[in-house]
Short mmCIF file of C-alpha atoms and ligand atoms in Angstrom, two decimals:
data_model
loop_
_atom_site.label_atom_id
_atom_site.label_comp_id
_atom_site.label_asym_id
_atom_site.label_seq_id
_atom_site.Cartn_x
_atom_site.Cartn_y
_atom_site.Cartn_z
CA MET A 566 -39.69 32.93 30.80
CA ALA A 567 -38.59 29.83 28.90
CA ASP A 568 -34.90 29.25 28.18
CA VAL A 569 -35.48 29.04 24.43
CA LEU A 570 -38.15 31.26 22.97
CA VAL A 571 -39.59 30.69 19.49
CA CYS A 572 -41.12 33.97 18.32
CA GLY A 573 -43.69 34.80 15.71
CA TRP A 574 -46.34 37.27 14.66
CA GLY A 575 -49.11 37.54 12.07
CA GLU A 576 -50.29 34.33 10.45
CA LEU A 577 -48.80 30.89 11.11
CA VAL A 578 -45.88 30.93 8.71
CA ARG A 579 -44.42 28.02 6.82
CA GLY A 580 -41.54 26.54 8.73
CA ILE A 581 -42.97 27.19 12.19
CA GLU A 582 -43.05 23.43 12.97
CA GLU A 583 -39.40 23.13 11.93
CA THR A 584 -38.48 26.17 14.06
CA LEU A 585 -40.26 24.73 17.09
CA THR A 586 -38.41 21.44 16.54
CA PHE A 587 -35.09 23.33 16.33
CA GLY A 588 -36.02 25.25 19.50
CA ARG A 589 -37.02 22.14 21.44
CA LYS A 590 -33.75 20.36 20.60
CA LEU A 591 -31.78 23.46 21.57
CA ALA A 592 -33.69 23.75 24.85
CA PHE A 593 -32.92 20.10 25.57
CA ALA A 594 -29.21 20.64 24.80
CA LEU A 595 -29.19 23.63 27.17
CA GLY A 596 -31.00 21.65 29.85
CA GLY A 597 -33.88 24.13 29.73
CA LYS A 598 -37.43 24.60 28.52
CA LEU A 599 -38.99 25.66 25.23
CA GLY A 600 -41.54 28.46 25.09
CA ALA A 601 -43.40 30.27 22.32
CA LEU A 602 -43.98 34.02 22.13
CA VAL A 603 -46.65 35.52 19.87
CA LEU A 604 -46.57 39.25 19.19
CA GLY A 605 -49.94 40.73 18.26
CA GLU A 606 -53.07 38.67 17.86
CA ALA A 607 -52.44 34.95 18.38
CA PRO A 608 -53.28 32.89 15.28
CA LYS A 609 -55.86 30.14 15.65
CA GLY A 610 -54.47 26.79 16.72
CA ILE A 611 -51.12 28.16 17.95
CA SER A 612 -51.52 26.73 21.46
CA ASP A 613 -52.13 23.18 20.18
CA LEU A 614 -49.29 23.53 17.70
CA ALA A 615 -46.84 24.84 20.32
CA GLY A 616 -47.82 22.00 22.67
CA HIS A 617 -47.49 19.43 19.89
CA TYR A 618 -43.88 20.49 19.46
CA GLY A 619 -43.11 20.56 23.18
CA ALA A 620 -43.48 24.21 24.28
CA THR A 621 -44.26 24.45 27.96
CA THR A 622 -45.35 28.11 27.83
CA LEU A 623 -47.18 30.26 25.29
CA ASP A 624 -46.74 33.98 25.93
CA THR A 625 -48.76 36.54 24.02
CA LEU A 626 -48.08 40.23 23.80
CA SER A 627 -51.10 41.80 22.18
CA ASP A 628 -50.50 45.56 22.12
CA PRO A 629 -52.55 47.25 19.33
CA ARG A 630 -49.34 48.81 17.97
CA LEU A 631 -48.25 45.31 16.96
CA ALA A 632 -51.30 44.77 14.76
CA GLY A 633 -49.65 46.16 11.62
CA ASN A 634 -46.53 44.00 12.09
CA GLY A 635 -44.32 47.10 11.84
CA ALA A 636 -40.69 46.22 12.44
CA ASP A 637 -40.06 49.06 14.92
CA ALA A 638 -42.88 47.96 17.24
CA LEU A 639 -41.90 44.28 16.94
CA VAL A 640 -38.25 45.00 17.76
CA ASP A 641 -39.20 47.19 20.73
CA ALA A 642 -41.62 44.60 22.11
CA LEU A 643 -39.01 41.85 21.75
CA VAL A 644 -36.31 43.94 23.43
CA GLN A 645 -38.63 44.49 26.41
CA ALA A 646 -39.67 40.81 26.54
CA CYS A 647 -36.02 39.65 26.42
CA ARG A 648 -34.93 42.12 29.12
CA ALA A 649 -37.78 40.99 31.37
CA GLY A 650 -37.48 37.25 30.78
CA ALA A 651 -33.76 36.78 30.00
CA PRO A 652 -34.11 33.77 27.66
CA ARG A 653 -30.87 32.06 26.63
CA ALA A 654 -31.91 31.90 22.99
CA VAL A 655 -34.53 33.61 20.84
CA VAL A 656 -35.39 31.71 17.69
CA PHE A 657 -37.23 32.84 14.54
CA PRO A 658 -38.24 31.02 11.38
CA GLN A 659 -36.20 32.92 8.78
CA THR A 660 -39.04 34.68 6.99
CA PHE A 661 -38.75 37.95 5.10
CA ASP A 662 -40.05 39.78 8.19
CA ALA A 663 -37.71 37.96 10.56
CA ARG A 664 -34.76 39.07 8.41
CA LEU A 665 -35.75 42.64 9.23
CA VAL A 666 -36.42 42.07 12.91
CA ALA A 667 -33.81 39.56 14.17
CA PRO A 668 -30.62 41.55 13.34
CA ARG A 669 -32.10 44.72 14.82
CA LEU A 670 -33.08 42.86 17.98
CA ALA A 671 -29.52 41.57 18.31
CA GLY A 672 -28.19 45.08 17.73
CA ARG A 673 -30.42 46.57 20.40
CA LEU A 674 -29.54 43.87 22.95
CA GLY A 675 -25.84 43.73 22.05
CA ALA A 676 -26.45 40.01 21.56
CA PRO A 677 -24.86 37.51 19.13
CA ILE A 678 -26.88 36.52 16.07
CA VAL A 679 -26.70 33.69 13.55
CA MET A 680 -28.87 33.74 10.43
CA ASN A 681 -29.51 30.65 8.23
CA ALA A 682 -29.13 28.37 11.26
CA ILE A 683 -29.64 24.68 10.52
CA ASN A 684 -28.36 23.01 13.70
CA ALA A 685 -27.32 23.89 17.24
CA GLU A 686 -25.28 21.91 19.75
CA VAL A 687 -24.00 22.60 23.25
CA GLU A 688 -20.61 21.22 24.25
CA GLY A 689 -18.87 22.09 27.50
CA GLY A 690 -21.31 24.95 27.99
CA ILE A 691 -20.46 26.44 24.58
CA LEU A 692 -23.27 26.90 22.08
CA ARG A 693 -22.22 26.04 18.53
CA VAL A 694 -24.60 26.91 15.73
CA THR A 695 -24.21 25.53 12.22
CA ALA A 696 -25.45 27.81 9.47
CA SER A 697 -25.86 27.39 5.77
CA ALA A 698 -23.55 29.80 3.91
CA TYR A 699 -22.88 30.96 0.34
CA GLY A 700 -26.33 29.96 -0.87
CA GLY A 701 -26.05 26.49 0.67
CA ASP A 702 -22.65 25.71 -0.87
CA THR A 703 -21.04 25.36 2.53
CA HIS A 704 -21.74 25.24 6.25
CA ALA A 705 -20.24 27.58 8.81
CA VAL A 706 -20.04 26.70 12.51
CA TYR A 707 -20.26 29.63 14.94
CA GLU A 708 -19.31 29.54 18.59
CA VAL A 709 -21.87 31.84 20.09
CA ALA A 710 -20.76 34.38 22.70
CA LYS A 711 -22.53 34.25 26.02
CA GLU A 712 -23.47 37.94 26.23
CA GLY A 713 -27.22 38.37 25.87
CA PRO A 714 -29.57 35.79 24.40
CA ALA A 715 -28.38 34.07 21.23
CA ILE A 716 -30.60 35.33 18.41
CA LEU A 717 -31.05 32.59 15.82
CA ALA A 718 -32.95 32.65 12.52
CA VAL A 719 -33.62 29.15 11.23
CA ALA A 720 -33.32 28.14 7.56
CA THR A 721 -36.39 25.95 7.91
CA THR A 722 -36.08 23.97 4.67
CA ALA A 723 -32.92 22.38 6.07
CA VAL A 724 -34.66 21.22 9.28
CA ARG A 725 -37.13 18.34 9.59
CA ALA A 726 -40.21 18.93 11.73
CA GLU A 727 -40.50 16.37 14.52
CA PRO A 728 -43.32 16.62 17.05
CA ALA A 729 -42.34 16.23 20.72
CA PRO A 730 -42.28 12.61 21.97
CA SER A 731 -44.92 13.64 24.51
CA PRO A 732 -47.02 16.70 23.68
CA THR A 733 -47.47 19.40 26.33
CA ALA A 734 -50.31 21.73 27.31
CA PRO A 735 -48.51 25.07 27.35
CA THR A 736 -49.19 27.50 30.19
CA LEU A 737 -50.78 30.59 28.65
CA ARG A 738 -49.53 33.99 29.81
CA GLU A 739 -50.23 37.55 28.71
CA LEU A 740 -47.13 39.79 28.68
CA ALA A 741 -47.16 43.57 28.69
CA ALA A 742 -44.85 46.06 26.97
CA ASN A 743 -44.81 49.83 26.80
CA LEU A 744 -44.81 50.71 23.10
CA SER A 745 -46.13 54.24 23.46
CA GLY A 746 -42.82 55.78 22.32
CA VAL A 747 -42.58 53.72 19.14
CA SER A 748 -43.21 55.32 15.77
CA GLU A 749 -42.78 53.20 12.67
CA ARG A 750 -40.09 54.57 10.37
CA ILE A 751 -41.25 52.57 7.37
CA ARG A 752 -44.86 52.82 6.30
CA ILE A 753 -46.22 50.12 3.97
CA ILE A 754 -48.20 51.96 1.31
CA GLU A 755 -49.26 48.91 -0.63
CA ALA A 756 -48.38 45.30 0.04
CA ALA A 757 -47.73 43.06 -2.96
CA SER A 758 -50.52 40.55 -3.21
CA ALA A 759 -50.07 37.30 -5.04
CA LYS A 760 -53.16 36.00 -6.77
CA GLY A 761 -53.86 32.34 -7.49
CA PRO A 762 -52.07 29.26 -6.19
CA ARG A 763 -48.57 29.62 -4.77
CA LEU A 764 -45.53 27.53 -5.68
CA GLU A 765 -44.86 27.07 -1.97
CA ASP A 766 -48.14 25.17 -1.63
CA ALA A 767 -47.84 23.02 -4.76
CA GLY A 768 -47.71 19.25 -4.30
CA ILE A 769 -46.19 18.75 -7.76
CA ILE A 770 -43.84 21.16 -9.55
CA VAL A 771 -42.38 20.79 -13.02
CA ALA A 772 -39.58 23.33 -13.39
CA GLY A 773 -37.68 24.34 -16.50
CA GLY A 774 -34.18 25.73 -16.81
CA ARG A 775 -31.85 27.18 -19.40
CA GLY A 776 -31.58 23.74 -20.99
CA LEU A 777 -34.97 24.39 -22.61
CA GLY A 778 -33.04 26.51 -25.08
CA ALA A 779 -35.80 28.95 -26.08
CA ARG A 780 -38.65 30.87 -24.47
CA GLU A 781 -41.36 29.07 -26.46
CA HIS A 782 -40.23 25.70 -25.09
CA PHE A 783 -41.43 26.70 -21.63
CA ALA A 784 -44.92 25.78 -22.91
CA LEU A 785 -43.79 22.14 -22.64
CA ILE A 786 -43.11 22.67 -18.92
CA GLU A 787 -46.57 24.18 -18.46
CA GLN A 788 -48.19 21.32 -20.35
CA LEU A 789 -46.43 18.65 -18.29
CA ALA A 790 -47.26 20.48 -15.06
CA GLU A 791 -50.90 20.64 -16.08
CA ALA A 792 -50.99 16.98 -17.08
CA PHE A 793 -49.59 16.11 -13.63
CA GLY A 794 -52.07 18.42 -11.89
CA GLY A 795 -49.18 20.54 -10.61
CA MET A 796 -47.57 23.94 -11.16
CA ALA A 797 -44.82 25.18 -13.46
CA GLY A 798 -41.62 26.59 -11.96
CA ALA A 799 -38.37 27.91 -13.38
CA SER A 800 -34.73 28.52 -12.62
CA ARG A 801 -33.56 32.09 -12.26
CA PRO A 802 -32.03 32.63 -15.72
CA LEU A 803 -35.49 32.18 -17.24
CA VAL A 804 -36.82 34.92 -15.00
CA ASP A 805 -33.80 37.16 -15.63
CA ASP A 806 -34.26 36.75 -19.39
CA GLY A 807 -37.95 37.59 -19.11
CA TRP A 808 -39.19 34.18 -20.31
CA VAL A 809 -41.36 33.75 -17.22
CA ASP A 810 -42.69 35.83 -14.37
CA ALA A 811 -40.71 36.09 -11.09
CA SER A 812 -43.57 34.31 -9.30
CA ARG A 813 -42.29 31.10 -11.00
CA GLN A 814 -38.72 31.27 -9.72
CA VAL A 815 -37.57 28.48 -7.46
CA GLY A 816 -34.49 28.98 -5.34
CA LEU A 817 -32.60 31.03 -2.84
CA THR A 818 -33.82 34.33 -4.26
CA GLY A 819 -37.12 32.86 -5.46
CA HIS A 820 -39.62 30.55 -3.80
CA ILE A 821 -38.67 27.91 -1.27
CA THR A 822 -40.80 24.91 -2.15
CA ARG A 823 -41.39 21.50 -0.62
CA PRO A 824 -43.50 19.48 -3.07
CA ALA A 825 -44.02 15.73 -3.05
CA LEU A 826 -42.67 15.62 -6.63
CA TYR A 827 -40.22 18.05 -8.27
CA VAL A 828 -39.36 17.48 -11.92
CA ALA A 829 -36.27 19.51 -12.90
CA VAL A 830 -35.94 19.85 -16.66
CA GLY A 831 -32.75 21.28 -18.19
CA ILE A 832 -31.65 22.56 -14.79
CA SER A 833 -28.01 22.08 -13.76
CA GLY A 834 -28.65 21.84 -10.00
CA ALA A 835 -26.77 24.92 -8.77
CA SER A 836 -26.87 25.26 -4.99
CA GLN A 837 -28.92 28.47 -5.23
CA HIS A 838 -31.60 26.63 -7.19
CA MET A 839 -31.51 23.59 -4.92
CA ALA A 840 -32.08 25.85 -1.90
CA GLY A 841 -35.63 26.17 -3.20
CA CYS A 842 -36.40 22.53 -3.98
CA ALA A 843 -34.00 20.24 -2.10
CA ALA A 844 -36.70 19.53 0.48
CA ALA A 845 -38.93 17.93 -2.18
CA LYS A 846 -39.84 14.35 -1.33
CA THR A 847 -38.90 13.03 -4.77
CA ILE A 848 -36.80 14.83 -7.37
CA VAL A 849 -36.79 13.67 -10.98
CA ALA A 850 -34.15 15.23 -13.24
CA ILE A 851 -34.04 15.41 -17.01
CA ASN A 852 -30.68 16.58 -18.31
CA LYS A 853 -28.50 15.79 -21.29
CA ASP A 854 -25.33 15.94 -19.20
CA ALA A 855 -24.89 12.74 -17.16
CA ASP A 856 -22.51 14.61 -14.83
CA ALA A 857 -24.93 17.47 -14.05
CA ALA A 858 -25.07 18.23 -10.33
CA ILE A 859 -28.86 17.82 -10.31
CA PHE A 860 -28.43 14.04 -10.55
CA LYS A 861 -26.82 14.04 -7.08
CA HIS A 862 -30.13 15.24 -5.68
CA ALA A 863 -32.50 13.27 -7.92
CA ARG A 864 -34.08 9.96 -7.02
CA TYR A 865 -34.83 9.31 -10.70
CA GLY A 866 -32.85 10.66 -13.62
CA ILE A 867 -33.39 10.71 -17.37
CA ILE A 868 -30.29 11.50 -19.42
CA GLY A 869 -31.22 12.99 -22.75
CA ASN A 870 -32.57 15.92 -24.72
CA CYS A 871 -35.53 17.35 -22.82
CA LEU A 872 -37.12 18.58 -26.05
CA GLU A 873 -37.49 14.97 -27.15
CA ILE A 874 -38.40 13.58 -23.72
CA LEU A 875 -40.99 16.17 -22.68
CA PRO A 876 -43.55 15.53 -25.49
CA ALA A 877 -43.45 11.80 -24.72
CA LEU A 878 -43.91 12.45 -21.00
CA ILE A 879 -46.79 14.87 -21.64
CA ARG A 880 -48.52 12.27 -23.83
CA ALA A 881 -48.07 9.54 -21.22
CA ALA A 882 -49.26 11.76 -18.36
CA ARG A 883 -52.35 12.86 -20.32
CA GLU A 884 -53.22 9.29 -21.25
CA ARG A 885 -52.86 8.22 -17.65
CA ARG A 886 -55.09 11.08 -16.48
CA GLN A 887 -57.76 10.21 -19.00
CA ALA A 888 -57.63 6.55 -17.95
CA GLU A 889 -58.22 7.51 -14.32
CA PRO A 890 -61.74 6.74 -13.13
C1 FAD B 1775 -26.88 35.23 -5.10
C2 FAD B 1775 -27.44 34.29 -6.12
C3 FAD B 1775 -28.76 33.90 -6.01
C4 FAD B 1775 -29.31 33.02 -6.94
N1 FAD B 1775 -30.61 32.61 -6.79
C5 FAD B 1775 -31.10 31.69 -7.66
C6 FAD B 1775 -32.42 31.20 -7.50
O1 FAD B 1775 -33.19 31.61 -6.61
N2 FAD B 1775 -32.86 30.27 -8.36
C7 FAD B 1775 -32.08 29.77 -9.39
O2 FAD B 1775 -32.55 28.89 -10.15
N3 FAD B 1775 -30.83 30.24 -9.55
C8 FAD B 1775 -30.34 31.18 -8.74
N4 FAD B 1775 -29.08 31.66 -8.94
C9 FAD B 1775 -28.37 31.26 -10.18
C10 FAD B 1775 -27.70 29.90 -10.05
O3 FAD B 1775 -26.42 30.04 -9.52
C11 FAD B 1775 -27.58 29.23 -11.44
O4 FAD B 1775 -26.88 30.09 -12.29
C12 FAD B 1775 -28.92 28.89 -12.07
O5 FAD B 1775 -29.72 28.16 -11.17
C13 FAD B 1775 -28.68 28.07 -13.32
O6 FAD B 1775 -29.89 27.86 -13.97
P1 FAD B 1775 -30.08 26.63 -14.94
O7 FAD B 1775 -29.77 25.37 -14.20
O8 FAD B 1775 -31.41 26.78 -15.57
O9 FAD B 1775 -29.01 26.93 -16.08
P2 FAD B 1775 -27.60 26.25 -16.40
O10 FAD B 1775 -26.71 26.25 -15.21
O11 FAD B 1775 -27.10 26.92 -17.63
O12 FAD B 1775 -27.95 24.74 -16.70
C14 FAD B 1775 -28.64 24.30 -17.82
C15 FAD B 1775 -28.68 22.79 -17.78
O13 FAD B 1775 -29.46 22.32 -18.84
C16 FAD B 1775 -28.82 21.19 -19.41
N5 FAD B 1775 -29.26 21.11 -20.81
C17 FAD B 1775 -28.90 21.91 -21.85
N6 FAD B 1775 -29.58 21.58 -22.95
C18 FAD B 1775 -30.40 20.55 -22.60
C19 FAD B 1775 -31.35 19.76 -23.30
N7 FAD B 1775 -31.63 20.00 -24.60
N8 FAD B 1775 -31.98 18.77 -22.63
C20 FAD B 1775 -31.71 18.52 -21.33
N9 FAD B 1775 -30.82 19.23 -20.62
C21 FAD B 1775 -30.17 20.23 -21.25
C22 FAD B 1775 -27.33 21.43 -19.25
O14 FAD B 1775 -26.62 20.20 -19.25
C23 FAD B 1775 -27.30 22.14 -17.90
O15 FAD B 1775 -27.12 21.20 -16.85
C24 FAD B 1775 -28.52 32.54 -8.02
C25 FAD B 1775 -27.19 32.94 -8.11
C26 FAD B 1775 -26.66 33.82 -7.19
C27 FAD B 1775 -25.22 34.22 -7.31
#
């Protein structure tokens, strides 16, 4: 088995490229090889993707008990794969599911675990993993014990995807595990299904914060988003106060977005909010306080009252749209 194993299941999740990049760099630092492990049915295109990011092996473990992505079966399969292959590190993109699986895997193996990992280095044989902590306010560096594989969950918005300098054609292997004794302790009765476009996929987001002052002013955010051909987002207080639906929330406890353009209106730039938009290519901030933290992240800033600026921006964006051929 590879020295560093990037694991996944179900569909190809956002952040998989970043996780493979993290894994490849870690494998290089350890002087070893990167491999990918898919539990359950392999998603289309995974072999090309794994090779593009430098994996030399692609293992699949396709027991029917893994089809429902139940955490008990996933943990059991991973425990067996790790015991058989003895990788030095097992790496996950930090998805909701991985948050359930990774700590339990570490518990079962008696192995060290770091969540929110953003970087890993090896010095004098010691693995040091940097993790984002306190909602991104600070970084913590962990020296990882050598017992068992290091289990790492990657905060993928803080990592840049970089394809391997020379792509590989991974060797495909089918692994086996005995999951007959596994019974899922949590049964999913109904999965929440989001309808319509998702903030995570939006190329342009206009997000409003408490600086809007009143619920009805959120309409200005929606109008500007529409004029830009994008989606409307919000900071958490607007969701907490019931101004907008939770599906709009950007941030640590909301949606992690990565648009080309993020317009933050009346948003202070708290680290928990920035965790959901800092990876945007261009951030534009509108805030009446010239010292607001959001301006540290913004490429363009407008200092002023958003209730005066927004109508002018909406007009200009609509005119521009109409003028487009
Ligand atoms: C565990 C935890 C998780 C969290 N998760 C999230 C999360 O996922 N997402 C999130 O957003 N927050 C989250 N928060 C809350 C976060 O810490 C901030 O409190 C929140 O982001 C602040 O929202 P805001 O910027 O809209 O409001 P404020 O901090 O109140 O900022 C309002 C801003 O508007 C400006 N303003 C006021 N009036 C105007 C005007 N007329 N024109 C222009 N500007 C004006 C002000 O100068 C100020 O900068 C979390 C907090 C915790 C503890």
